[in-house]
Structures are given as structure tokens and as C-alpha cells.
mmCIF file of C-alpha atoms in Angstrom:
data_model
loop_
_atom_site.group_PDB
_atom_site.id
_atom_site.type_symbol
_atom_site.label_atom_id
_atom_site.label_comp_id
_atom_site.label_asym_id
_atom_site.label_seq_id
_atom_site.Cartn_x
_atom_site.Cartn_y
_atom_site.Cartn_z
ATOM 1 C CA MET A 3 101.068 96.955 122.151
ATOM 2 C CA PRO A 4 100.413 96.418 118.418
ATOM 3 C CA TYR A 5 101.283 93.016 116.981
ATOM 4 C CA ILE A 6 100.553 91.081 113.863
ATOM 5 C CA LYS A 7 100.211 87.312 113.899
ATOM 6 C CA TYR A 8 101.412 85.505 110.813
ATOM 7 C CA ARG A 9 102.449 81.874 110.281
ATOM 8 C CA ASN A 10 102.470 81.246 114.030
ATOM 9 C CA GLN A 11 104.670 84.308 114.559
ATOM 10 C CA LYS A 12 103.721 87.182 116.842
ATOM 11 C CA LEU A 13 105.528 90.236 115.501
ATOM 12 C CA TYR A 14 105.689 93.631 117.161
ATOM 13 C CA TYR A 15 105.370 96.790 115.115
ATOM 14 C CA ARG A 16 105.075 100.480 115.837
ATOM 15 C CA SER A 17 103.231 102.951 113.617
ATOM 16 C CA GLN A 18 102.812 106.685 114.089
ATOM 17 C CA GLY A 19 102.178 109.800 112.032
ATOM 18 C CA LYS A 20 100.271 110.367 108.804
ATOM 19 C CA GLY A 21 101.102 110.818 105.148
ATOM 20 C CA GLU A 22 103.389 108.853 102.849
ATOM 21 C CA THR A 23 104.345 105.601 104.571
ATOM 22 C CA ILE A 24 107.929 104.663 105.434
ATOM 23 C CA VAL A 25 108.673 101.126 106.622
ATOM 24 C CA PHE A 26 111.995 100.724 108.426
ATOM 25 C CA ILE A 27 114.011 97.487 108.246
ATOM 26 C CA HIS A 28 116.669 97.034 110.910
ATOM 27 C CA CYS A 29 119.938 95.108 111.084
ATOM 28 C CA PRO A 30 120.808 91.941 113.099
ATOM 29 C CA VAL A 31 120.518 92.135 116.921
ATOM 30 C CA PHE A 32 119.387 95.784 116.920
ATOM 31 C CA PRO A 33 115.576 96.103 116.547
ATOM 32 C CA SER A 34 113.497 99.028 115.336
ATOM 33 C CA PRO A 35 114.719 101.498 118.046
ATOM 34 C CA VAL A 36 117.953 101.716 116.022
ATOM 35 C CA PHE A 37 115.837 104.108 113.895
ATOM 36 C CA LYS A 38 114.529 106.132 116.840
ATOM 37 C CA GLY A 39 116.164 109.297 115.498
ATOM 38 C CA GLN A 40 114.321 108.846 112.214
ATOM 39 C CA ILE A 41 110.994 107.626 113.593
ATOM 40 C CA ASP A 42 110.625 110.431 116.145
ATOM 41 C CA SER A 43 111.443 113.183 113.657
ATOM 42 C CA LEU A 44 109.918 111.952 110.407
ATOM 43 C CA SER A 45 106.604 111.028 112.043
ATOM 44 C CA ASN A 46 105.795 114.740 111.953
ATOM 45 C CA GLN A 47 105.396 114.477 108.175
ATOM 46 C CA TYR A 48 105.019 110.779 107.370
ATOM 47 C CA GLN A 49 103.447 107.600 108.611
ATOM 48 C CA VAL A 50 106.463 105.738 109.965
ATOM 49 C CA VAL A 51 106.339 102.010 110.665
ATOM 50 C CA GLY A 52 109.018 99.976 112.393
ATOM 51 C CA MET A 53 108.692 96.230 112.923
ATOM 52 C CA ASP A 54 110.930 94.084 115.121
ATOM 53 C CA LEU A 55 111.895 91.153 112.913
ATOM 54 C CA ARG A 56 111.596 87.570 114.149
ATOM 55 C CA GLY A 57 113.203 87.019 117.530
ATOM 56 C CA HIS A 58 114.322 90.635 117.777
ATOM 57 C CA GLY A 59 113.144 93.062 120.437
ATOM 58 C CA ARG A 60 109.500 92.456 121.282
ATOM 59 C CA SER A 61 108.784 89.980 118.477
ATOM 60 C CA GLN A 62 108.373 86.278 119.121
ATOM 61 C CA SER A 63 111.331 84.037 118.415
ATOM 62 C CA SER A 64 111.010 81.726 115.433
ATOM 63 C CA SER A 65 110.563 78.026 116.090
ATOM 64 C CA GLU A 66 112.191 77.199 112.742
ATOM 65 C CA PRO A 67 115.202 78.453 110.773
ATOM 66 C CA TRP A 68 114.459 81.368 108.477
ATOM 67 C CA ASP A 69 115.961 83.388 105.666
ATOM 68 C CA PHE A 70 115.124 86.666 103.961
ATOM 69 C CA THR A 71 112.296 85.102 101.952
ATOM 70 C CA ASP A 72 110.484 84.393 105.224
ATOM 71 C CA ILE A 73 111.097 87.908 106.516
ATOM 72 C CA CYS A 74 109.731 89.335 103.268
ATOM 73 C CA HIS A 75 106.511 87.391 103.795
ATOM 74 C CA ASP A 76 106.283 88.860 107.313
ATOM 75 C CA LEU A 77 106.700 92.374 105.943
ATOM 76 C CA ILE A 78 104.225 91.754 103.135
ATOM 77 C CA GLU A 79 101.663 90.710 105.742
ATOM 78 C CA LEU A 80 102.353 93.901 107.699
ATOM 79 C CA ILE A 81 102.027 96.122 104.643
ATOM 80 C CA GLU A 82 98.928 94.431 103.230
ATOM 81 C CA THR A 83 96.994 94.163 106.489
ATOM 82 C CA LYS A 84 98.071 97.212 108.509
ATOM 83 C CA VAL A 85 99.355 99.794 106.029
ATOM 84 C CA GLN A 86 97.257 98.897 102.988
ATOM 85 C CA LYS A 87 99.144 101.082 100.513
ATOM 86 C CA ARG A 88 102.496 101.274 98.752
ATOM 87 C CA VAL A 89 105.412 102.184 100.976
ATOM 88 C CA TRP A 90 108.908 103.584 100.983
ATOM 89 C CA LEU A 91 111.503 101.257 102.469
ATOM 90 C CA VAL A 92 114.325 102.584 104.646
ATOM 91 C CA ALA A 93 116.800 99.852 105.515
ATOM 92 C CA TYR A 94 120.089 99.736 107.390
ATOM 93 C CA SER A 95 123.122 97.496 106.937
ATOM 94 C CA ALA A 96 122.110 93.830 106.496
ATOM 95 C CA GLY A 97 118.489 94.970 106.492
ATOM 96 C CA CYS A 98 119.144 96.463 103.041
ATOM 97 C CA SER A 99 119.294 92.948 101.615
ATOM 98 C CA ILE A 100 115.776 92.334 102.929
ATOM 99 C CA ALA A 101 114.614 95.574 101.293
ATOM 100 C CA PHE A 102 116.101 94.505 97.960
ATOM 101 C CA GLU A 103 114.397 91.109 98.224
ATOM 102 C CA LEU A 104 111.047 92.623 99.186
ATOM 103 C CA ALA A 105 111.157 95.062 96.274
ATOM 104 C CA LEU A 106 112.064 92.236 93.891
ATOM 105 C CA THR A 107 109.349 89.937 95.279
ATOM 106 C CA ARG A 108 106.534 92.489 95.488
ATOM 107 C CA PRO A 109 107.401 95.581 93.446
ATOM 108 C CA ASP A 110 103.735 96.562 93.571
ATOM 109 C CA LEU A 111 104.091 97.297 97.287
ATOM 110 C CA VAL A 112 107.268 99.382 97.130
ATOM 111 C CA LYS A 113 107.429 103.003 95.960
ATOM 112 C CA GLY A 114 111.173 103.324 96.452
ATOM 113 C CA LEU A 115 114.178 102.373 98.550
ATOM 114 C CA ILE A 116 116.462 104.342 100.857
ATOM 115 C CA GLN A 117 119.368 102.005 101.594
ATOM 116 C CA ILE A 118 121.868 102.871 104.351
ATOM 117 C CA GLY A 119 125.068 100.848 103.953
ATOM 118 C CA ALA A 120 123.840 98.388 101.317
ATOM 119 C CA VAL A 121 125.726 95.600 99.574
ATOM 120 C CA ASP A 122 124.391 93.294 96.872
ATOM 121 C CA CYS A 123 126.397 90.340 98.191
ATOM 122 C CA VAL A 124 128.935 89.623 100.929
ATOM 123 C CA ASN A 125 131.922 89.035 98.686
ATOM 124 C CA THR A 126 134.950 90.464 100.464
ATOM 125 C CA LEU A 127 137.156 88.707 102.985
ATOM 126 C CA ILE A 128 136.840 91.417 105.627
ATOM 127 C CA LEU A 129 133.056 91.665 105.435
ATOM 128 C CA SER A 130 132.518 87.896 105.361
ATOM 129 C CA THR A 131 134.853 87.543 108.353
ATOM 130 C CA LEU A 132 132.852 90.138 110.300
ATOM 131 C CA VAL A 133 129.543 88.461 109.436
ATOM 132 C CA LYS A 134 130.892 85.021 110.355
ATOM 133 C CA GLY A 135 132.106 86.505 113.637
ATOM 134 C CA GLY A 136 128.580 87.696 114.384
ATOM 135 C CA MET A 137 127.267 84.234 113.494
ATOM 136 C CA ALA A 138 129.765 82.572 115.825
ATOM 137 C CA LEU A 139 128.877 84.812 118.765
ATOM 138 C CA ALA A 140 125.149 84.389 118.173
ATOM 139 C CA LYS A 141 125.490 80.608 117.817
ATOM 140 C CA ARG A 142 127.119 80.517 121.242
ATOM 141 C CA GLY A 143 124.272 82.556 122.722
ATOM 142 C CA TRP A 144 126.365 85.708 123.074
ATOM 143 C CA SER A 145 124.215 88.151 121.144
ATOM 144 C CA ASN A 146 124.119 90.356 124.253
ATOM 145 C CA SER A 147 127.820 91.006 123.761
ATOM 146 C CA ILE A 148 127.050 92.275 120.269
ATOM 147 C CA ALA A 149 124.183 94.333 121.710
ATOM 148 C CA PHE A 150 126.344 95.923 124.402
ATOM 149 C CA PHE A 151 129.342 96.921 122.328
ATOM 150 C CA GLY A 152 127.329 97.604 119.176
ATOM 151 C CA THR A 153 124.995 100.055 120.885
ATOM 152 C CA PHE A 154 127.807 102.476 121.582
ATOM 153 C CA SER A 155 129.032 102.383 118.007
ATOM 154 C CA ASN A 156 125.485 102.889 116.723
ATOM 155 C CA THR A 157 124.859 106.007 118.784
ATOM 156 C CA LYS A 158 126.409 108.356 121.314
ATOM 157 C CA ASN A 159 122.997 109.821 122.182
ATOM 158 C CA PRO A 160 121.733 108.442 125.516
ATOM 159 C CA LEU A 161 118.122 109.079 124.477
ATOM 160 C CA ILE A 162 118.661 106.518 121.717
ATOM 161 C CA ALA A 163 121.216 104.280 123.441
ATOM 162 C CA VAL A 164 119.007 103.387 126.412
ATOM 163 C CA PRO A 165 115.976 102.080 124.469
ATOM 164 C CA LEU A 166 118.280 100.534 121.854
ATOM 165 C CA ILE A 167 120.337 98.456 124.246
ATOM 166 C CA SER A 168 117.207 97.483 126.168
ATOM 167 C CA SER A 169 115.535 96.169 123.029
ATOM 168 C CA ALA A 170 118.726 94.578 121.700
ATOM 169 C CA PHE A 171 119.156 92.605 124.928
ATOM 170 C CA ARG A 172 115.793 90.998 124.188
ATOM 171 C CA THR A 173 116.978 89.640 120.850
ATOM 172 C CA ASN A 174 117.108 85.869 120.696
ATOM 173 C CA SER A 175 120.601 84.661 119.796
ATOM 174 C CA ARG A 176 119.256 81.924 117.538
ATOM 175 C CA ASP A 177 117.347 84.458 115.444
ATOM 176 C CA ALA A 178 120.377 86.739 115.322
ATOM 177 C CA TYR A 179 122.303 83.768 113.941
ATOM 178 C CA TYR A 180 119.676 83.191 111.241
ATOM 179 C CA PHE A 181 119.870 86.881 110.305
ATOM 180 C CA TYR A 182 123.662 86.847 109.945
ATOM 181 C CA ARG A 183 123.557 83.567 108.025
ATOM 182 C CA ALA A 184 120.943 84.879 105.591
ATOM 183 C CA TYR A 185 123.013 88.024 105.022
ATOM 184 C CA LEU A 186 126.147 86.001 104.364
ATOM 185 C CA THR A 187 124.512 83.900 101.645
ATOM 186 C CA TYR A 188 122.168 86.460 100.069
ATOM 187 C CA GLN A 189 122.930 87.600 96.528
ATOM 188 C CA CYS A 190 120.876 89.833 94.267
ATOM 189 C CA GLN A 191 123.439 91.376 91.933
ATOM 190 C CA GLN A 192 122.091 89.491 88.911
ATOM 191 C CA ARG A 193 118.519 90.719 89.548
ATOM 192 C CA LEU A 194 119.019 94.377 90.394
ATOM 193 C CA PHE A 195 118.250 95.452 86.815
ATOM 194 C CA GLN A 196 114.633 94.440 87.541
ATOM 195 C CA LEU A 197 114.244 97.206 90.126
ATOM 196 C CA ASP A 198 113.023 100.413 88.523
ATOM 197 C CA GLN A 199 111.802 102.038 91.747
ATOM 198 C CA PRO A 200 113.699 105.203 92.684
ATOM 199 C CA THR A 201 116.543 104.225 94.995
ATOM 200 C CA VAL A 202 119.168 106.120 96.937
ATOM 201 C CA LEU A 203 122.204 104.453 98.488
ATOM 202 C CA ILE A 204 123.529 106.249 101.566
ATOM 203 C CA TYR A 205 127.055 105.668 102.860
ATOM 204 C CA GLY A 206 129.314 107.387 105.348
ATOM 205 C CA GLU A 207 132.399 108.823 103.679
ATOM 206 C CA HIS A 208 134.576 106.858 106.112
ATOM 207 C CA ASP A 209 132.736 103.567 105.530
ATOM 208 C CA LYS A 210 135.309 102.260 103.056
ATOM 209 C CA LEU A 211 134.288 98.637 103.611
ATOM 210 C CA LEU A 212 130.714 98.964 102.339
ATOM 211 C CA SER A 213 130.716 102.141 100.262
ATOM 212 C CA ARG A 214 132.802 100.403 97.604
ATOM 213 C CA HIS A 215 129.653 98.427 96.722
ATOM 214 C CA GLY A 216 127.680 101.564 95.871
ATOM 215 C CA ALA A 217 128.940 102.153 92.350
ATOM 216 C CA SER A 218 128.455 98.507 91.418
ATOM 217 C CA ILE A 219 124.870 98.475 92.720
ATOM 218 C CA ALA A 220 123.963 101.793 91.084
ATOM 219 C CA SER A 221 125.356 100.660 87.723
ATOM 220 C CA LYS A 222 122.899 97.745 87.697
ATOM 221 C CA MET A 223 119.797 99.740 88.639
ATOM 222 C CA PRO A 224 118.026 102.070 86.195
ATOM 223 C CA ASN A 225 116.958 104.672 88.768
ATOM 224 C CA CYS A 226 119.588 104.731 91.501
ATOM 225 C CA SER A 227 121.743 107.470 93.035
ATOM 226 C CA ILE A 228 124.392 107.589 95.775
ATOM 227 C CA ARG A 229 124.694 110.029 98.675
ATOM 228 C CA MET A 230 127.806 110.230 100.825
ATOM 229 C CA VAL A 231 127.481 111.602 104.366
ATOM 230 C CA GLN A 232 130.470 113.704 105.310
ATOM 231 C CA HIS A 233 132.331 112.605 108.439
ATOM 232 C CA GLY A 234 130.049 109.572 108.656
ATOM 233 C CA ARG A 235 130.925 105.945 109.183
ATOM 234 C CA HIS A 236 128.699 102.904 108.754
ATOM 235 C CA GLN A 237 126.505 103.579 111.786
ATOM 236 C CA LEU A 238 124.626 106.536 110.320
ATOM 237 C CA PRO A 239 121.040 106.327 111.674
ATOM 238 C CA GLY A 240 121.987 107.068 115.293
ATOM 239 C CA ASN A 241 125.109 109.160 114.711
ATOM 240 C CA GLN A 242 124.134 111.378 111.771
ATOM 241 C CA ILE A 243 120.434 111.759 112.500
ATOM 242 C CA ASN A 244 119.794 115.155 110.922
ATOM 243 C CA LYS A 245 121.760 114.382 107.756
ATOM 244 C CA VAL A 246 120.068 111.020 107.257
ATOM 245 C CA ASN A 247 116.614 112.476 107.915
ATOM 246 C CA GLN A 248 117.254 115.293 105.453
ATOM 247 C CA ILE A 249 118.265 112.839 102.724
ATOM 248 C CA ILE A 250 115.185 110.682 103.352
ATOM 249 C CA ASP A 251 112.833 113.665 103.359
ATOM 250 C CA GLN A 252 114.308 115.271 100.248
ATOM 251 C CA PHE A 253 114.389 111.987 98.353
ATOM 252 C CA ILE A 254 110.760 111.131 99.019
ATOM 253 C CA LYS A 255 109.545 114.647 98.251
ATOM 254 C CA SER A 256 111.482 114.702 94.983
ATOM 255 C CA HIS A 257 109.752 111.543 93.787
#
């Protein structure tokens, strides 16, 4: 199995296909198989790379607390040593905050961003309550409960659900806690004007909680558009596979 070793971390990644490179950034608890519907299909036209972040799936658990700055360094190591060219970032949910931070930290490595369910800060009572709930469960070592119930909201396709729940059960609760905590405190709204890479924000039309952030984010970025997926909710990668893949493919080819 392919791994990179960086700062005493052994991190699993998967790369397949050829062409323009897409790096996928997952959400808390659910590792790279959450993008199985994208990776399997888009690898016919692109080089697709999915890495399990620290303590998630097949990657080694972190011995120290971490935040999104640390994860960006992990991804920079992956891109510089294994990909060795500029990439497109596709991120999902809390993973979108990592994509924003990576593009702000190393704009030279990022061609553009495809953000599924992005916010620029956790600033609503409902969202902060949900994130704190995830933190509380993870702190008690109950990330498997999140993995079990979350799998069936992320996909109804058994071909995705089986590998997803299997990999999610391997997630270390402590690292899931760090992920939720970093998401809760991360803010980039005052720096978004620095990002001139082409960006598309994707939301499900029924994702009222997060889609309200789209207009605010797009107004701060010079080259940003919004796409709404009809009949979609927040969990788009595994439930609206064809629509998400079409948006990704069209966006990259148009830039």
C-alpha cells in the first residue's frame, strides 16, 4: 500500500489515472472512500489522489494535537513529493476549510478549488452545536457511532457504504476530535480576497444550513461561482455522484 512518511506520520494515499491531478480532502471520521464515486469515475480522465488524513482510515494516528496548518503541511508533502505538479482540490464539508487554508498557504500548488458544502467560519448556533456534538462523541471515544449512522446519510449505495463504513471504523476518535475542533475554530473570511484561483462552491438545494454561506464566500473571492444540486442535501459525494462528477469535470475543463 502507498504511504508517505512526514514528521513521524505514516499517511496512506491512493493515486490512480492520468492527466490533470485532483486531490480529494475528506471530512471528519469519513476517510477518502467517501469520494469513491468520484475517484472511480474521474480516474478515467484525471489523476485522482485521495489521502486519509491523520488518524483516519489507514493513516497513522497523531501522537500530538493538530490543526489545519498541520494537515496542510501533510498535503504539501504529498503534492511536492508524489504528485510534483499543481493540483485541483476537491473538498467536502469540514475538509473545505483545509482546502481554503492550503490554497492560502501555497497558492503555487493549487490550480483551483471545488468545494462541496463549504463555510468560511462556523458562526451559526445550529452548526456550532452540531460540530460540538461531534467533538463530544469523539472525545468519549464514540467516533464509531458517528461512522455507523453517518455512513447511511452519506450514501445509499452499498458499493460505497461497505468500504466507507469499514474505513470510518478505523478512524481514531482522538484525531476525529482534533478535526472537529479545528473546524470549529477555523476562520478565513478576512483572507478570501487573496484567493484568485478559479473556485466553485457546490451545495445541495436542500442544504439550507450551509448553503447560506455560499453568497458570502463568493462575494469575497474574485473568481468564484456557486452551483446548486437539485434535490440534493449536504451529503452530495455519495448521493449525487453523477451530478457532482459532471460539475467537477466541466469546471476543470472550462479552466
